Amino acid sequence: MGLRSDQPYRLIFRPQVSPIPTNNHGQYLWIEILDVEVIEIVNYHKEK
């Protein structure tokens, strides 16, 4: 999973609950995700 932060960086994280809680439409129930592990902060738009 990832979130936008200051451009052009993204915060990449993994929820610590498994399976990820969802509603009947398959949408994540963010209110029930209490802990995450930060994987990295990365610039996806960096020229290679």
mmCIF file with all atom_site columns, N, CA and C in Angstrom:
data_model
loop_
_atom_site.group_PDB
_atom_site.id
_atom_site.type_symbol
_atom_site.label_atom_id
_atom_site.label_alt_id
_atom_site.label_comp_id
_atom_site.label_asym_id
_atom_site.label_entity_id
_atom_site.label_seq_id
_atom_site.pdbx_PDB_ins_code
_atom_site.Cartn_x
_atom_site.Cartn_y
_atom_site.Cartn_z
_atom_site.occupancy
_atom_site.B_iso_or_equiv
_atom_site.pdbx_formal_charge
_atom_site.auth_seq_id
_atom_site.auth_comp_id
_atom_site.auth_asym_id
_atom_site.auth_atom_id
_atom_site.pdbx_PDB_model_num
ATOM 1   N N  . MET A 1 1  ? 0.843   -1.164  0.000   1.00 0.00 ? 1  MET A N  1
ATOM 2   C CA . MET A 1 1  ? 0.000   0.000   0.000   1.00 0.00 ? 1  MET A CA 1
ATOM 3   C C  . MET A 1 1  ? 0.897   1.237   0.000   1.00 0.00 ? 1  MET A C  1
ATOM 4   N N  . GLY A 1 2  ? 0.373   2.318   -0.461  1.00 0.00 ? 2  GLY A N  1
ATOM 5   C CA . GLY A 1 2  ? 1.146   3.542   -0.487  1.00 0.00 ? 2  GLY A CA 1
ATOM 6   C C  . GLY A 1 2  ? 0.266   4.761   -0.314  1.00 0.00 ? 2  GLY A C  1
ATOM 7   N N  . LEU A 1 3  ? 0.882   5.816   0.179   1.00 0.00 ? 3  LEU A N  1
ATOM 8   C CA . LEU A 1 3  ? 0.202   7.094   0.353   1.00 0.00 ? 3  LEU A CA 1
ATOM 9   C C  . LEU A 1 3  ? 1.027   8.179   -0.293  1.00 0.00 ? 3  LEU A C  1
ATOM 10  N N  . ARG A 1 4  ? 0.344   9.182   -0.794  1.00 0.00 ? 4  ARG A N  1
ATOM 11  C CA . ARG A 1 4  ? 1.055   10.353  -1.304  1.00 0.00 ? 4  ARG A CA 1
ATOM 12  C C  . ARG A 1 4  ? 1.581   11.161  -0.131  1.00 0.00 ? 4  ARG A C  1
ATOM 13  N N  . SER A 1 5  ? 2.761   11.704  -0.299  1.00 0.00 ? 5  SER A N  1
ATOM 14  C CA . SER A 1 5  ? 3.332   12.627  0.687   1.00 0.00 ? 5  SER A CA 1
ATOM 15  C C  . SER A 1 5  ? 3.827   13.833  -0.098  1.00 0.00 ? 5  SER A C  1
ATOM 16  N N  . ASP A 1 6  ? 4.795   14.555  0.445   1.00 0.00 ? 6  ASP A N  1
ATOM 17  C CA . ASP A 1 6  ? 5.337   15.682  -0.314  1.00 0.00 ? 6  ASP A CA 1
ATOM 18  C C  . ASP A 1 6  ? 5.834   15.172  -1.658  1.00 0.00 ? 6  ASP A C  1
ATOM 19  N N  . GLN A 1 7  ? 5.471   15.869  -2.717  1.00 0.00 ? 7  GLN A N  1
ATOM 20  C CA . GLN A 1 7  ? 5.845   15.453  -4.068  1.00 0.00 ? 7  GLN A CA 1
ATOM 21  C C  . GLN A 1 7  ? 7.340   15.367  -4.183  1.00 0.00 ? 7  GLN A C  1
ATOM 22  N N  . PRO A 1 8  ? 7.887   14.419  -4.848  1.00 0.00 ? 8  PRO A N  1
ATOM 23  C CA . PRO A 1 8  ? 7.255   13.310  -5.552  1.00 0.00 ? 8  PRO A CA 1
ATOM 24  C C  . PRO A 1 8  ? 7.308   11.999  -4.752  1.00 0.00 ? 8  PRO A C  1
ATOM 25  N N  . TYR A 1 9  ? 7.413   12.071  -3.444  1.00 0.00 ? 9  TYR A N  1
ATOM 26  C CA . TYR A 1 9  ? 7.618   10.875  -2.627  1.00 0.00 ? 9  TYR A CA 1
ATOM 27  C C  . TYR A 1 9  ? 6.322   10.168  -2.257  1.00 0.00 ? 9  TYR A C  1
ATOM 28  N N  . ARG A 1 10 ? 6.420   8.843   -2.070  1.00 0.00 ? 10 ARG A N  1
ATOM 29  C CA . ARG A 1 10 ? 5.298   8.021   -1.615  1.00 0.00 ? 10 ARG A CA 1
ATOM 30  C C  . ARG A 1 10 ? 5.748   7.227   -0.388  1.00 0.00 ? 10 ARG A C  1
ATOM 31  N N  . LEU A 1 11 ? 4.852   7.122   0.571   1.00 0.00 ? 11 LEU A N  1
ATOM 32  C CA . LEU A 1 11 ? 5.084   6.320   1.763   1.00 0.00 ? 11 LEU A CA 1
ATOM 33  C C  . LEU A 1 11 ? 4.501   4.935   1.496   1.00 0.00 ? 11 LEU A C  1
ATOM 34  N N  . ILE A 1 12 ? 5.343   3.920   1.512   1.00 0.00 ? 12 ILE A N  1
ATOM 35  C CA . ILE A 1 12 ? 4.921   2.546   1.237   1.00 0.00 ? 12 ILE A CA 1
ATOM 36  C C  . ILE A 1 12 ? 4.846   1.813   2.570   1.00 0.00 ? 12 ILE A C  1
ATOM 37  N N  . PHE A 1 13 ? 3.685   1.204   2.838   1.00 0.00 ? 13 PHE A N  1
ATOM 38  C CA . PHE A 1 13 ? 3.506   0.534   4.124   1.00 0.00 ? 13 PHE A CA 1
ATOM 39  C C  . PHE A 1 13 ? 2.702   -0.740  3.961   1.00 0.00 ? 13 PHE A C  1
ATOM 40  N N  . ARG A 1 14 ? 2.760   -1.572  4.999   1.00 0.00 ? 14 ARG A N  1
ATOM 41  C CA . ARG A 1 14 ? 2.025   -2.836  5.026   1.00 0.00 ? 14 ARG A CA 1
ATOM 42  C C  . ARG A 1 14 ? 1.197   -2.877  6.300   1.00 0.00 ? 14 ARG A C  1
ATOM 43  N N  . PRO A 1 15 ? -0.116  -3.097  6.189   1.00 0.00 ? 15 PRO A N  1
ATOM 44  C CA . PRO A 1 15 ? -0.946  -3.239  7.387   1.00 0.00 ? 15 PRO A CA 1
ATOM 45  C C  . PRO A 1 15 ? -0.496  -4.455  8.196   1.00 0.00 ? 15 PRO A C  1
ATOM 46  N N  . GLN A 1 16 ? -0.574  -4.367  9.521   1.00 0.00 ? 16 GLN A N  1
ATOM 47  C CA . GLN A 1 16 ? -0.157  -5.463  10.383  1.00 0.00 ? 16 GLN A CA 1
ATOM 48  C C  . GLN A 1 16 ? -1.297  -6.409  10.729  1.00 0.00 ? 16 GLN A C  1
ATOM 49  N N  . VAL A 1 17 ? -2.476  -6.182  10.180  1.00 0.00 ? 17 VAL A N  1
ATOM 50  C CA . VAL A 1 17 ? -3.614  -7.070  10.396  1.00 0.00 ? 17 VAL A CA 1
ATOM 51  C C  . VAL A 1 17 ? -3.818  -7.883  9.114   1.00 0.00 ? 17 VAL A C  1
ATOM 52  N N  . SER A 1 18 ? -4.090  -9.173  9.288   1.00 0.00 ? 18 SER A N  1
ATOM 53  C CA . SER A 1 18 ? -4.303  -10.034 8.132   1.00 0.00 ? 18 SER A CA 1
ATOM 54  C C  . SER A 1 18 ? -5.442  -10.985 8.439   1.00 0.00 ? 18 SER A C  1
ATOM 55  N N  . PRO A 1 19 ? -6.429  -11.084 7.583   1.00 0.00 ? 19 PRO A N  1
ATOM 56  C CA . PRO A 1 19 ? -6.585  -10.331 6.338   1.00 0.00 ? 19 PRO A CA 1
ATOM 57  C C  . PRO A 1 19 ? -6.979  -8.884  6.607   1.00 0.00 ? 19 PRO A C  1
ATOM 58  N N  . ILE A 1 20 ? -6.755  -8.035  5.625   1.00 0.00 ? 20 ILE A N  1
ATOM 59  C CA . ILE A 1 20 ? -7.124  -6.626  5.745   1.00 0.00 ? 20 ILE A CA 1
ATOM 60  C C  . ILE A 1 20 ? -8.643  -6.538  5.802   1.00 0.00 ? 20 ILE A C  1
ATOM 61  N N  . PRO A 1 21 ? -9.200  -5.868  6.822   1.00 0.00 ? 21 PRO A N  1
ATOM 62  C CA . PRO A 1 21 ? -10.661 -5.770  6.938   1.00 0.00 ? 21 PRO A CA 1
ATOM 63  C C  . PRO A 1 21 ? -11.267 -4.992  5.768   1.00 0.00 ? 21 PRO A C  1
ATOM 64  N N  . THR A 1 22 ? -12.347 -5.551  5.215   1.00 0.00 ? 22 THR A N  1
ATOM 65  C CA . THR A 1 22 ? -13.042 -4.904  4.107   1.00 0.00 ? 22 THR A CA 1
ATOM 66  C C  . THR A 1 22 ? -14.546 -4.914  4.369   1.00 0.00 ? 22 THR A C  1
ATOM 67  N N  . ASN A 1 23 ? -15.243 -4.043  3.656   1.00 0.00 ? 23 ASN A N  1
ATOM 68  C CA . ASN A 1 23 ? -16.706 -4.033  3.739   1.00 0.00 ? 23 ASN A CA 1
ATOM 69  C C  . ASN A 1 23 ? -17.280 -4.949  2.655   1.00 0.00 ? 23 ASN A C  1
ATOM 70  N N  . ASN A 1 24 ? -18.578 -4.940  2.481   1.00 0.00 ? 24 ASN A N  1
ATOM 71  C CA . ASN A 1 24 ? -19.233 -5.805  1.496   1.00 0.00 ? 24 ASN A CA 1
ATOM 72  C C  . ASN A 1 24 ? -18.879 -5.465  0.048   1.00 0.00 ? 24 ASN A C  1
ATOM 73  N N  . HIS A 1 25 ? -18.302 -4.273  -0.168  1.00 0.00 ? 25 HIS A N  1
ATOM 74  C CA . HIS A 1 25 ? -17.913 -3.837  -1.511  1.00 0.00 ? 25 HIS A CA 1
ATOM 75  C C  . HIS A 1 25 ? -16.423 -4.053  -1.774  1.00 0.00 ? 25 HIS A C  1
ATOM 76  N N  . GLY A 1 26 ? -15.713 -4.657  -0.804  1.00 0.00 ? 26 GLY A N  1
ATOM 77  C CA . GLY A 1 26 ? -14.289 -4.908  -0.963  1.00 0.00 ? 26 GLY A CA 1
ATOM 78  C C  . GLY A 1 26 ? -13.402 -3.726  -0.628  1.00 0.00 ? 26 GLY A C  1
ATOM 79  N N  . GLN A 1 27 ? -13.990 -2.649  -0.106  1.00 0.00 ? 27 GLN A N  1
ATOM 80  C CA . GLN A 1 27 ? -13.199 -1.465  0.256   1.00 0.00 ? 27 GLN A CA 1
ATOM 81  C C  . GLN A 1 27 ? -12.556 -1.694  1.620   1.00 0.00 ? 27 GLN A C  1
ATOM 82  N N  . TYR A 1 28 ? -11.307 -1.219  1.767   1.00 0.00 ? 28 TYR A N  1
ATOM 83  C CA . TYR A 1 28 ? -10.621 -1.345  3.051   1.00 0.00 ? 28 TYR A CA 1
ATOM 84  C C  . TYR A 1 28 ? -11.340 -0.555  4.129   1.00 0.00 ? 28 TYR A C  1
ATOM 85  N N  . LEU A 1 29 ? -11.429 -1.117  5.335   1.00 0.00 ? 29 LEU A N  1
ATOM 86  C CA . LEU A 1 29 ? -11.989 -0.424  6.489   1.00 0.00 ? 29 LEU A CA 1
ATOM 87  C C  . LEU A 1 29 ? -10.822 0.177   7.271   1.00 0.00 ? 29 LEU A C  1
ATOM 88  N N  . TRP A 1 30 ? -10.413 1.377   6.849   1.00 0.00 ? 30 TRP A N  1
ATOM 89  C CA . TRP A 1 30 ? -9.228  2.023   7.424   1.00 0.00 ? 30 TRP A CA 1
ATOM 90  C C  . TRP A 1 30 ? -9.346  2.224   8.924   1.00 0.00 ? 30 TRP A C  1
ATOM 91  N N  . ILE A 1 31 ? -10.530 2.409   9.438   1.00 0.00 ? 31 ILE A N  1
ATOM 92  C CA . ILE A 1 31 ? -10.744 2.621   10.873  1.00 0.00 ? 31 ILE A CA 1
ATOM 93  C C  . ILE A 1 31 ? -10.335 1.386   11.683  1.00 0.00 ? 31 ILE A C  1
ATOM 94  N N  . GLU A 1 32 ? -10.304 0.221   11.032  1.00 0.00 ? 32 GLU A N  1
ATOM 95  C CA . GLU A 1 32 ? -9.951  -1.023  11.717  1.00 0.00 ? 32 GLU A CA 1
ATOM 96  C C  . GLU A 1 32 ? -8.481  -1.409  11.545  1.00 0.00 ? 32 GLU A C  1
ATOM 97  N N  . ILE A 1 33 ? -7.740  -0.659  10.720  1.00 0.00 ? 33 ILE A N  1
ATOM 98  C CA . ILE A 1 33 ? -6.310  -0.917  10.530  1.00 0.00 ? 33 ILE A CA 1
ATOM 99  C C  . ILE A 1 33 ? -5.563  -0.021  11.512  1.00 0.00 ? 33 ILE A C  1
ATOM 100 N N  . LEU A 1 34 ? -5.105  -0.619  12.606  1.00 0.00 ? 34 LEU A N  1
ATOM 101 C CA . LEU A 1 34 ? -4.526  0.162   13.698  1.00 0.00 ? 34 LEU A CA 1
ATOM 102 C C  . LEU A 1 34 ? -3.001  0.235   13.659  1.00 0.00 ? 34 LEU A C  1
ATOM 103 N N  . ASP A 1 35 ? -2.354  -0.726  13.035  1.00 0.00 ? 35 ASP A N  1
ATOM 104 C CA . ASP A 1 35 ? -0.891  -0.759  12.990  1.00 0.00 ? 35 ASP A CA 1
ATOM 105 C C  . ASP A 1 35 ? -0.424  -1.014  11.565  1.00 0.00 ? 35 ASP A C  1
ATOM 106 N N  . VAL A 1 36 ? 0.654   -0.315  11.177  1.00 0.00 ? 36 VAL A N  1
ATOM 107 C CA . VAL A 1 36 ? 1.272   -0.542  9.877   1.00 0.00 ? 36 VAL A CA 1
ATOM 108 C C  . VAL A 1 36 ? 2.783   -0.619  10.050  1.00 0.00 ? 36 VAL A C  1
ATOM 109 N N  . GLU A 1 37 ? 3.433   -1.278  9.112   1.00 0.00 ? 37 GLU A N  1
ATOM 110 C CA . GLU A 1 37 ? 4.889   -1.316  9.042   1.00 0.00 ? 37 GLU A CA 1
ATOM 111 C C  . GLU A 1 37 ? 5.303   -0.464  7.851   1.00 0.00 ? 37 GLU A C  1
ATOM 112 N N  . VAL A 1 38 ? 6.150   0.535   8.077   1.00 0.00 ? 38 VAL A N  1
ATOM 113 C CA . VAL A 1 38 ? 6.638   1.370   6.976   1.00 0.00 ? 38 VAL A CA 1
ATOM 114 C C  . VAL A 1 38 ? 7.727   0.589   6.251   1.00 0.00 ? 38 VAL A C  1
ATOM 115 N N  . ILE A 1 39 ? 7.547   0.404   4.955   1.00 0.00 ? 39 ILE A N  1
ATOM 116 C CA . ILE A 1 39 ? 8.488   -0.346  4.126   1.00 0.00 ? 39 ILE A CA 1
ATOM 117 C C  . ILE A 1 39 ? 9.552   0.594   3.554   1.00 0.00 ? 39 ILE A C  1
ATOM 118 N N  . GLU A 1 40 ? 9.101   1.699   2.968   1.00 0.00 ? 40 GLU A N  1
ATOM 119 C CA . GLU A 1 40 ? 10.047  2.660   2.413   1.00 0.00 ? 40 GLU A CA 1
ATOM 120 C C  . GLU A 1 40 ? 9.342   3.963   2.071   1.00 0.00 ? 40 GLU A C  1
ATOM 121 N N  . ILE A 1 41 ? 10.141  4.981   1.872   1.00 0.00 ? 41 ILE A N  1
ATOM 122 C CA . ILE A 1 41 ? 9.678   6.249   1.325   1.00 0.00 ? 41 ILE A CA 1
ATOM 123 C C  . ILE A 1 41 ? 10.459  6.405   0.026   1.00 0.00 ? 41 ILE A C  1
ATOM 124 N N  . VAL A 1 42 ? 9.734   6.471   -1.079  1.00 0.00 ? 42 VAL A N  1
ATOM 125 C CA . VAL A 1 42 ? 10.402  6.374   -2.380  1.00 0.00 ? 42 VAL A CA 1
ATOM 126 C C  . VAL A 1 42 ? 9.858   7.407   -3.355  1.00 0.00 ? 42 VAL A C  1
ATOM 127 N N  . ASN A 1 43 ? 10.720  7.807   -4.281  1.00 0.00 ? 43 ASN A N  1
ATOM 128 C CA . ASN A 1 43 ? 10.344  8.693   -5.374  1.00 0.00 ? 43 ASN A CA 1
ATOM 129 C C  . ASN A 1 43 ? 10.053  7.822   -6.587  1.00 0.00 ? 43 ASN A C  1
ATOM 130 N N  . TYR A 1 44 ? 8.777   7.553   -6.870  1.00 0.00 ? 44 TYR A N  1
ATOM 131 C CA . TYR A 1 44 ? 8.395   6.715   -8.000  1.00 0.00 ? 44 TYR A CA 1
ATOM 132 C C  . TYR A 1 44 ? 8.678   7.382   -9.338  1.00 0.00 ? 44 TYR A C  1
ATOM 133 N N  . HIS A 1 45 ? 8.831   8.678   -9.343  1.00 0.00 ? 45 HIS A N  1
ATOM 134 C CA . HIS A 1 45 ? 8.996   9.412   -10.588 1.00 0.00 ? 45 HIS A CA 1
ATOM 135 C C  . HIS A 1 45 ? 10.461  9.684   -10.922 1.00 0.00 ? 45 HIS A C  1
ATOM 136 N N  . LYS A 1 46 ? 11.355  9.127   -10.125 1.00 0.00 ? 46 LYS A N  1
ATOM 137 C CA . LYS A 1 46 ? 12.790  9.344   -10.337 1.00 0.00 ? 46 LYS A CA 1
ATOM 138 C C  . LYS A 1 46 ? 13.209  8.793   -11.697 1.00 0.00 ? 46 LYS A C  1
ATOM 139 N N  . GLU A 1 47 ? 13.989  9.569   -12.431 1.00 0.00 ? 47 GLU A N  1
ATOM 140 C CA . GLU A 1 47 ? 14.487  9.101   -13.722 1.00 0.00 ? 47 GLU A CA 1
ATOM 141 C C  . GLU A 1 47 ? 15.527  8.012   -13.485 1.00 0.00 ? 47 GLU A C  1
ATOM 142 N N  . LYS A 1 48 ? 15.436  6.964   -14.299 1.00 0.00 ? 48 LYS A N  1
ATOM 143 C CA . LYS A 1 48 ? 16.368  5.840   -14.165 1.00 0.00 ? 48 LYS A CA 1
ATOM 144 C C  . LYS A 1 48 ? 17.405  5.873   -15.241 1.00 0.00 ? 48 LYS A C  1
#
